PDB file of C-alpha atoms in Angstrom:
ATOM      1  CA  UNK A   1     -11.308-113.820 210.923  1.00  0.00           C
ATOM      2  CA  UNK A   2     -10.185-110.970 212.897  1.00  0.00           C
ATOM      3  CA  UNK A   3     -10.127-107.690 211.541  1.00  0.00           C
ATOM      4  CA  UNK A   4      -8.113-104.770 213.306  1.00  0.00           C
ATOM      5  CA  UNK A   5      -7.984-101.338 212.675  1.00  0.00           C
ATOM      6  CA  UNK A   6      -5.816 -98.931 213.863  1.00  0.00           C
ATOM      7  CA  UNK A   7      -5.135 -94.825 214.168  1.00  0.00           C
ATOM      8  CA  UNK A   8      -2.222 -92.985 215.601  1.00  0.00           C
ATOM      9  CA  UNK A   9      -4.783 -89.963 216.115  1.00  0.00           C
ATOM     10  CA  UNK A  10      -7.329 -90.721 218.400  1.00  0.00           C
ATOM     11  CA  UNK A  11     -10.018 -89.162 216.700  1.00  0.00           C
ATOM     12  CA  UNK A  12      -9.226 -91.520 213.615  1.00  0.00           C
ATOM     13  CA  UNK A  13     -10.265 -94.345 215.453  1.00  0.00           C
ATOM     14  CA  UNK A  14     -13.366 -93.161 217.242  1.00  0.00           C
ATOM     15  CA  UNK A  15     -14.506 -91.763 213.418  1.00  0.00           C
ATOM     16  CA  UNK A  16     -13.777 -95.452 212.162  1.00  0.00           C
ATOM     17  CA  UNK A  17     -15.577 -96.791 215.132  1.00  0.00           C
ATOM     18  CA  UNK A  18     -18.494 -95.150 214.622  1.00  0.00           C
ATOM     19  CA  UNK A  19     -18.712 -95.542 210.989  1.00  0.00           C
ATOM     20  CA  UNK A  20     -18.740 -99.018 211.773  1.00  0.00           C
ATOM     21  CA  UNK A  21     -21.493 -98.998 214.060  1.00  0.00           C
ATOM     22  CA  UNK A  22     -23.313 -97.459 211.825  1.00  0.00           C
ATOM     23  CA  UNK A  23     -22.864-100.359 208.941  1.00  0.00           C
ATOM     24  CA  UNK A  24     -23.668-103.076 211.977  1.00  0.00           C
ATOM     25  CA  UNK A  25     -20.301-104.228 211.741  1.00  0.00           C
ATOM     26  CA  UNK A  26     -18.993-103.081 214.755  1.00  0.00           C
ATOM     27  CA  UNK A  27     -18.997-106.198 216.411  1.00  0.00           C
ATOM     28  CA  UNK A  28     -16.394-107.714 213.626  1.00  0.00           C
ATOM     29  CA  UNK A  29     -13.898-105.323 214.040  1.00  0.00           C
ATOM     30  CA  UNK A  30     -11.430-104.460 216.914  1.00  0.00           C
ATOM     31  CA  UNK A  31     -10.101-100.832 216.867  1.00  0.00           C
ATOM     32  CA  UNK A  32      -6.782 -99.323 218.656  1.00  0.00           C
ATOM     33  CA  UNK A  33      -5.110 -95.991 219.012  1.00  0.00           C
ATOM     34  CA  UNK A  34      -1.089 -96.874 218.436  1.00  0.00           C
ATOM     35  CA  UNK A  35       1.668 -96.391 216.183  1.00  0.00           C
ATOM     36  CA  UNK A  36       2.402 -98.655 213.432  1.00  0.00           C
ATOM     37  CA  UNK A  37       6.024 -99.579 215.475  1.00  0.00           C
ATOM     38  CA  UNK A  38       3.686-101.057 218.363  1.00  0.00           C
ATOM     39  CA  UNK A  39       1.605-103.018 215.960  1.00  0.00           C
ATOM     40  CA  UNK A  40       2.072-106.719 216.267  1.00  0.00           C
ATOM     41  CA  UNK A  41       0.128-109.826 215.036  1.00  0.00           C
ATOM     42  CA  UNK A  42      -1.619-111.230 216.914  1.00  0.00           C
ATOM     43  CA  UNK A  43      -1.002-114.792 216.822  1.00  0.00           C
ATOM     44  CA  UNK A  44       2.831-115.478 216.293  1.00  0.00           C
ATOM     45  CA  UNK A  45       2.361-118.964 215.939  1.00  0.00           C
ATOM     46  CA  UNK A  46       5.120-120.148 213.053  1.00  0.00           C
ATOM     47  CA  UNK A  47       2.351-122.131 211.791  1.00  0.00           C
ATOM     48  CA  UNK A  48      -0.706-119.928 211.642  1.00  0.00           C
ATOM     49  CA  UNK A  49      -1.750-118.867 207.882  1.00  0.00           C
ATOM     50  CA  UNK A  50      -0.567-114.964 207.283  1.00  0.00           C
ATOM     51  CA  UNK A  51      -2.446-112.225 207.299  1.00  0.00           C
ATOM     52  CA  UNK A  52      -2.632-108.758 205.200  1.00  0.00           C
ATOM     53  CA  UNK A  53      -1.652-105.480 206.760  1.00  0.00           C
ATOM     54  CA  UNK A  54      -3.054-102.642 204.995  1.00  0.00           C
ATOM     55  CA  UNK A  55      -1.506 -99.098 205.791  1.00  0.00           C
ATOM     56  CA  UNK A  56      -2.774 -95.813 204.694  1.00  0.00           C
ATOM     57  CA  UNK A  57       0.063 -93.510 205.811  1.00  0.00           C
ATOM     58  CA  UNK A  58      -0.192 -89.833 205.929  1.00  0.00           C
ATOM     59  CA  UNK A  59       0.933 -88.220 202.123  1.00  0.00           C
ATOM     60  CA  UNK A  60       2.197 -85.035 203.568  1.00  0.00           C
ATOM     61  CA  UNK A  61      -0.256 -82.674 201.706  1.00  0.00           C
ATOM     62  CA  UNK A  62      -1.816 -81.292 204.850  1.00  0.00           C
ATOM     63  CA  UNK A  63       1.210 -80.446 206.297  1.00  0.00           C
ATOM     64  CA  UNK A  64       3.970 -79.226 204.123  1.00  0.00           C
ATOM     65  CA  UNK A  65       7.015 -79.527 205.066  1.00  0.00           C
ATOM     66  CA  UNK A  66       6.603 -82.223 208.034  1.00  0.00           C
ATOM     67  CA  UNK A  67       8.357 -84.799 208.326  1.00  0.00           C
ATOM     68  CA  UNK A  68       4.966 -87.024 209.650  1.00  0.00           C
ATOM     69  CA  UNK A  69       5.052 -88.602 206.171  1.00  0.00           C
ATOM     70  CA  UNK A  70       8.782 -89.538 206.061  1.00  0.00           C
ATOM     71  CA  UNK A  71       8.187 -90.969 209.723  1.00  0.00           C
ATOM     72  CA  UNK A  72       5.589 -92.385 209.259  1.00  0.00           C
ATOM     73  CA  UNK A  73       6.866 -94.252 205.877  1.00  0.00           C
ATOM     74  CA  UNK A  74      10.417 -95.274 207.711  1.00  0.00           C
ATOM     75  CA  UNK A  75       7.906 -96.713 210.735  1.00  0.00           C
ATOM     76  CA  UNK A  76       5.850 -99.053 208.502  1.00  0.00           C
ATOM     77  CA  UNK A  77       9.398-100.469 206.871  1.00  0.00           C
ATOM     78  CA  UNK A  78      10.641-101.477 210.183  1.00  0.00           C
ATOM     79  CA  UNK A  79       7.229-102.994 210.863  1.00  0.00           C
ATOM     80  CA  UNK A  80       7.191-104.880 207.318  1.00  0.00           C
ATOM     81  CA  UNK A  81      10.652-106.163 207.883  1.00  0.00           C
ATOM     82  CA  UNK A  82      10.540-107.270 212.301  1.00  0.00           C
ATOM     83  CA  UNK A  83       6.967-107.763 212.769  1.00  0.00           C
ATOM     84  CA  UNK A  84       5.005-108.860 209.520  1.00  0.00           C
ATOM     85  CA  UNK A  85       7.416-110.119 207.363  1.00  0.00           C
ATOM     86  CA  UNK A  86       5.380-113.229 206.836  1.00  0.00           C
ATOM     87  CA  UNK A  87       2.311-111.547 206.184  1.00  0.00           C
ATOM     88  CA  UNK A  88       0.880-109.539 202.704  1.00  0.00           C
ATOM     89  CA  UNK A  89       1.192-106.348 203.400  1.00  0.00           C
ATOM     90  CA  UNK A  90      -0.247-103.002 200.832  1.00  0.00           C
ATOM     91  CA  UNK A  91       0.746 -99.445 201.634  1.00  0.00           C
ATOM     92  CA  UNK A  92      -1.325 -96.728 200.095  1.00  0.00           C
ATOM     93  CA  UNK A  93       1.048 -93.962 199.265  1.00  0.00           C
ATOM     94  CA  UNK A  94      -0.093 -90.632 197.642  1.00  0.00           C
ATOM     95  CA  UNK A  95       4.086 -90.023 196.992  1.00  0.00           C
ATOM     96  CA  UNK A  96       6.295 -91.951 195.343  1.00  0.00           C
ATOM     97  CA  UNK A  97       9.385 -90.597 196.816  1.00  0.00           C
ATOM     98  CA  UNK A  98       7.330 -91.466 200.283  1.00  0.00           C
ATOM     99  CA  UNK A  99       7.008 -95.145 199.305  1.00  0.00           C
ATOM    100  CA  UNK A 100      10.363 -95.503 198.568  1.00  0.00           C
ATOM    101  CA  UNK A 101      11.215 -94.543 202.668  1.00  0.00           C
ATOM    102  CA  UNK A 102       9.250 -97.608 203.168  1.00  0.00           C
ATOM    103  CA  UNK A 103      12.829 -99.046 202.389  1.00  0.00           C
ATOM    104  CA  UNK A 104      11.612-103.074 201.246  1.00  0.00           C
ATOM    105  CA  UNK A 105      10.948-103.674 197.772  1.00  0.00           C
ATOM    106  CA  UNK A 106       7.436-104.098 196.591  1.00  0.00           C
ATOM    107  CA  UNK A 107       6.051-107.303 194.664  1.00  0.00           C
ATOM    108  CA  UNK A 108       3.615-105.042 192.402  1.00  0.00           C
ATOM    109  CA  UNK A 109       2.663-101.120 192.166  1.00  0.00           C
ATOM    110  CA  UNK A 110      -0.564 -99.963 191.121  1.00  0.00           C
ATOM    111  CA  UNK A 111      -1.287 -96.308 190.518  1.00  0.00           C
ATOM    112  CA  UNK A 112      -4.852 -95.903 191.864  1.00  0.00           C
ATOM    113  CA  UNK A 113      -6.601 -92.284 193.245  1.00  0.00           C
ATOM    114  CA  UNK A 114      -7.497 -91.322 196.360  1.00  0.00           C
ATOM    115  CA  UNK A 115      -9.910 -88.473 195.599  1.00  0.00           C
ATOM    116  CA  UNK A 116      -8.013 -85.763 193.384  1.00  0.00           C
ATOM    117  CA  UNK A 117      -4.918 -87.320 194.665  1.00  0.00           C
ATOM    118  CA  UNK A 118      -3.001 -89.633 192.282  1.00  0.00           C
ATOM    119  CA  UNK A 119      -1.768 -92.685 194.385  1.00  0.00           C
ATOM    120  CA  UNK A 120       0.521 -95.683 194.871  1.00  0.00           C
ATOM    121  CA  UNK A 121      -0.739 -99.063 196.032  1.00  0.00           C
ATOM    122  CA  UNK A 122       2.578-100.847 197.002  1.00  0.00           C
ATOM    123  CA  UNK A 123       1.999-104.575 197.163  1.00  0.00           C
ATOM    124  CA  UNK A 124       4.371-106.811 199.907  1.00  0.00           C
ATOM    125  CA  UNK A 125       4.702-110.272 199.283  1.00  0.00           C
ATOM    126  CA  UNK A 126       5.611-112.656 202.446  1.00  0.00           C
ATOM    127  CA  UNK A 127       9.126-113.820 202.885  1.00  0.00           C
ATOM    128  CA  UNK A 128      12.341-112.059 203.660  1.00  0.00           C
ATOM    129  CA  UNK A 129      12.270-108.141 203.206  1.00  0.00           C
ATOM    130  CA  UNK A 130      15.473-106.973 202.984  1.00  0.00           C
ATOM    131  CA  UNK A 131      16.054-102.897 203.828  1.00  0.00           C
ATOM    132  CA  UNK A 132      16.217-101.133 201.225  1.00  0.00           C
ATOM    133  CA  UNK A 133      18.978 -98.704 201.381  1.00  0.00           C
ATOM    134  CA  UNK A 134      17.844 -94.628 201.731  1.00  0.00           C
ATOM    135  CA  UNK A 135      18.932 -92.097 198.949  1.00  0.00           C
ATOM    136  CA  UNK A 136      21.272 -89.250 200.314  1.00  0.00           C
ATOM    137  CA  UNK A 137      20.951 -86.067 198.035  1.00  0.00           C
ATOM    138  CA  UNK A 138      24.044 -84.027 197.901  1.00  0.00           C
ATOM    139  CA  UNK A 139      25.135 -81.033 196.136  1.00  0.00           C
ATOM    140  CA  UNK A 140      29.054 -81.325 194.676  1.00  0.00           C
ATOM    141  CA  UNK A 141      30.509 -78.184 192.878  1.00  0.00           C
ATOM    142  CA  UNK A 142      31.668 -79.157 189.493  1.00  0.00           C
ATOM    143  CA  UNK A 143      35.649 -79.633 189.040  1.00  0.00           C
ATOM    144  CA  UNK A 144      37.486 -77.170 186.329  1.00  0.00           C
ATOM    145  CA  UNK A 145      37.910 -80.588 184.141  1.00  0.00           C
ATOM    146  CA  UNK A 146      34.243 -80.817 183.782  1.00  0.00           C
ATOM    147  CA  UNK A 147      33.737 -77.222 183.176  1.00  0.00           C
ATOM    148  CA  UNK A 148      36.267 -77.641 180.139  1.00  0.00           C
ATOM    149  CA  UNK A 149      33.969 -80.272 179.022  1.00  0.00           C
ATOM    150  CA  UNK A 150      31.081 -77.743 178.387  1.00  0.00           C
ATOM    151  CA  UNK A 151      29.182 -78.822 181.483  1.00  0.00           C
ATOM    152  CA  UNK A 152      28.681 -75.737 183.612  1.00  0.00           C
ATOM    153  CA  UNK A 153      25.988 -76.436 185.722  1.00  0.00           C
ATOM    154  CA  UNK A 154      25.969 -78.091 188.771  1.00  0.00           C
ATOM    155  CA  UNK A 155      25.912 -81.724 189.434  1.00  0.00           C
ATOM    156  CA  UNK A 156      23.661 -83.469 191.544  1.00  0.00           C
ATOM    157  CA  UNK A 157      24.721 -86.632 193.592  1.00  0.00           C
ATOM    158  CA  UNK A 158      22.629 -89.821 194.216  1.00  0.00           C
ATOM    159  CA  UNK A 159      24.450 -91.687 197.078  1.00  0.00           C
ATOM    160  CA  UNK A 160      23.217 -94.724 198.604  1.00  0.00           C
ATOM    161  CA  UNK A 161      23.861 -96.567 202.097  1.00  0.00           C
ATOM    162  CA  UNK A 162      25.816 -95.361 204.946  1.00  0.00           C
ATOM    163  CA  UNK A 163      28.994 -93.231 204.291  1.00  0.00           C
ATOM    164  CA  UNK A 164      31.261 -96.422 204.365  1.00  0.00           C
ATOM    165  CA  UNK A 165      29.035 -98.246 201.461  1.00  0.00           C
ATOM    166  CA  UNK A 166      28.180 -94.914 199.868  1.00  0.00           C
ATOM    167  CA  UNK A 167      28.492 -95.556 195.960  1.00  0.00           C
ATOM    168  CA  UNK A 168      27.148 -92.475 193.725  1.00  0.00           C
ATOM    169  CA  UNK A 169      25.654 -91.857 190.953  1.00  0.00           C
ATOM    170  CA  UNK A 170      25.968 -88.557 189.087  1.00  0.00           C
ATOM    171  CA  UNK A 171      23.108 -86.564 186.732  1.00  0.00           C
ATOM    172  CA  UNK A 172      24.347 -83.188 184.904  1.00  0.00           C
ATOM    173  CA  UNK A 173      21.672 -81.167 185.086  1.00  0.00           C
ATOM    174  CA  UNK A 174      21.050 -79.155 181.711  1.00  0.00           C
ATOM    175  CA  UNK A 175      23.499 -80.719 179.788  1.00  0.00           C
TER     176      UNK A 175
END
């Protein structure tokens, strides 16, 4: 069995690295420093059993306002769907609306913790992962027929898929 881990920050991996040596493990385990796009299995032989990524993505709680979370999320779909689609795969996810970037539906959920930090654990099965399509978020101003109606607030608009599939779904808010 070979187990790889792997950081996009540097110092992640040399932390990890360490760590291991510390158990006496260090021999059993390979570590790199790359993105989760230049991840690849190893052996791409059609016939070779699969194996189980595990990801631990950044939640963006450190950050605020970065989009290293939404990257990061978007980067591990494209991985789940060209490179490891016949592999188990788990995310960790400490936002919902983070997992959902992943774009490829999940075969179970689990809502774990990570420290004070409520989490998803997003389950992949092997076989075909189709992408997901990405919620747009857009702002309409009501018409004057839906003001007559007693609706006077704003609506919000779900739209999914590119602007030539975009279908939408519509939520009053405080009605």
């Amino acid at each position: 069995v070979v187990v790889r881990g792997s950081a996009r920050k540097r110092g992640a991996s040399a932390t990890a690295q360490q760590n291991a040596r510390r158990a006496g493990v260090d021999r059993d385990l390979i570590f790199e420093h790359c993105e989760i796009a230049e991840q690849r299995p190893q052996n791409d032989d059609p016939e070779a059993p699969p194996g189980l990524l595990c990801v631990n993505p950044p939640y963006g709680q450190r950050i605020p306002g970065s989009d290293e979370a939404a990257e990061a999320h978007r980067a591990i779909g494209v991985a789940l769907r060209e490179h490891f689609a016949s592999w188990n795969a788990v995310v960790l996810t400490g936002e919902p609306t983070l997992g959902q970037l992943i774009g490829c539906e999940a075969s179970r959920v689990h809502t774990v913790w990570n420290g004070a930090i409520e989490c998803r654990l997003l389950r992949f099965a092997p076989g075909e992962r189709k992408a997901r399509l990405e919620p747009v978020f857009v702002r309409h101003v009501l018409p004057v027929s839906m003001d007559r109606l007693g609706v006077v607030e704003p609506l919000e608009h779900f739209a999914m898929g590119t602007a030539a599939q975009r279908c939408g779904l519509f939520r009053a808010e405080g009605a």
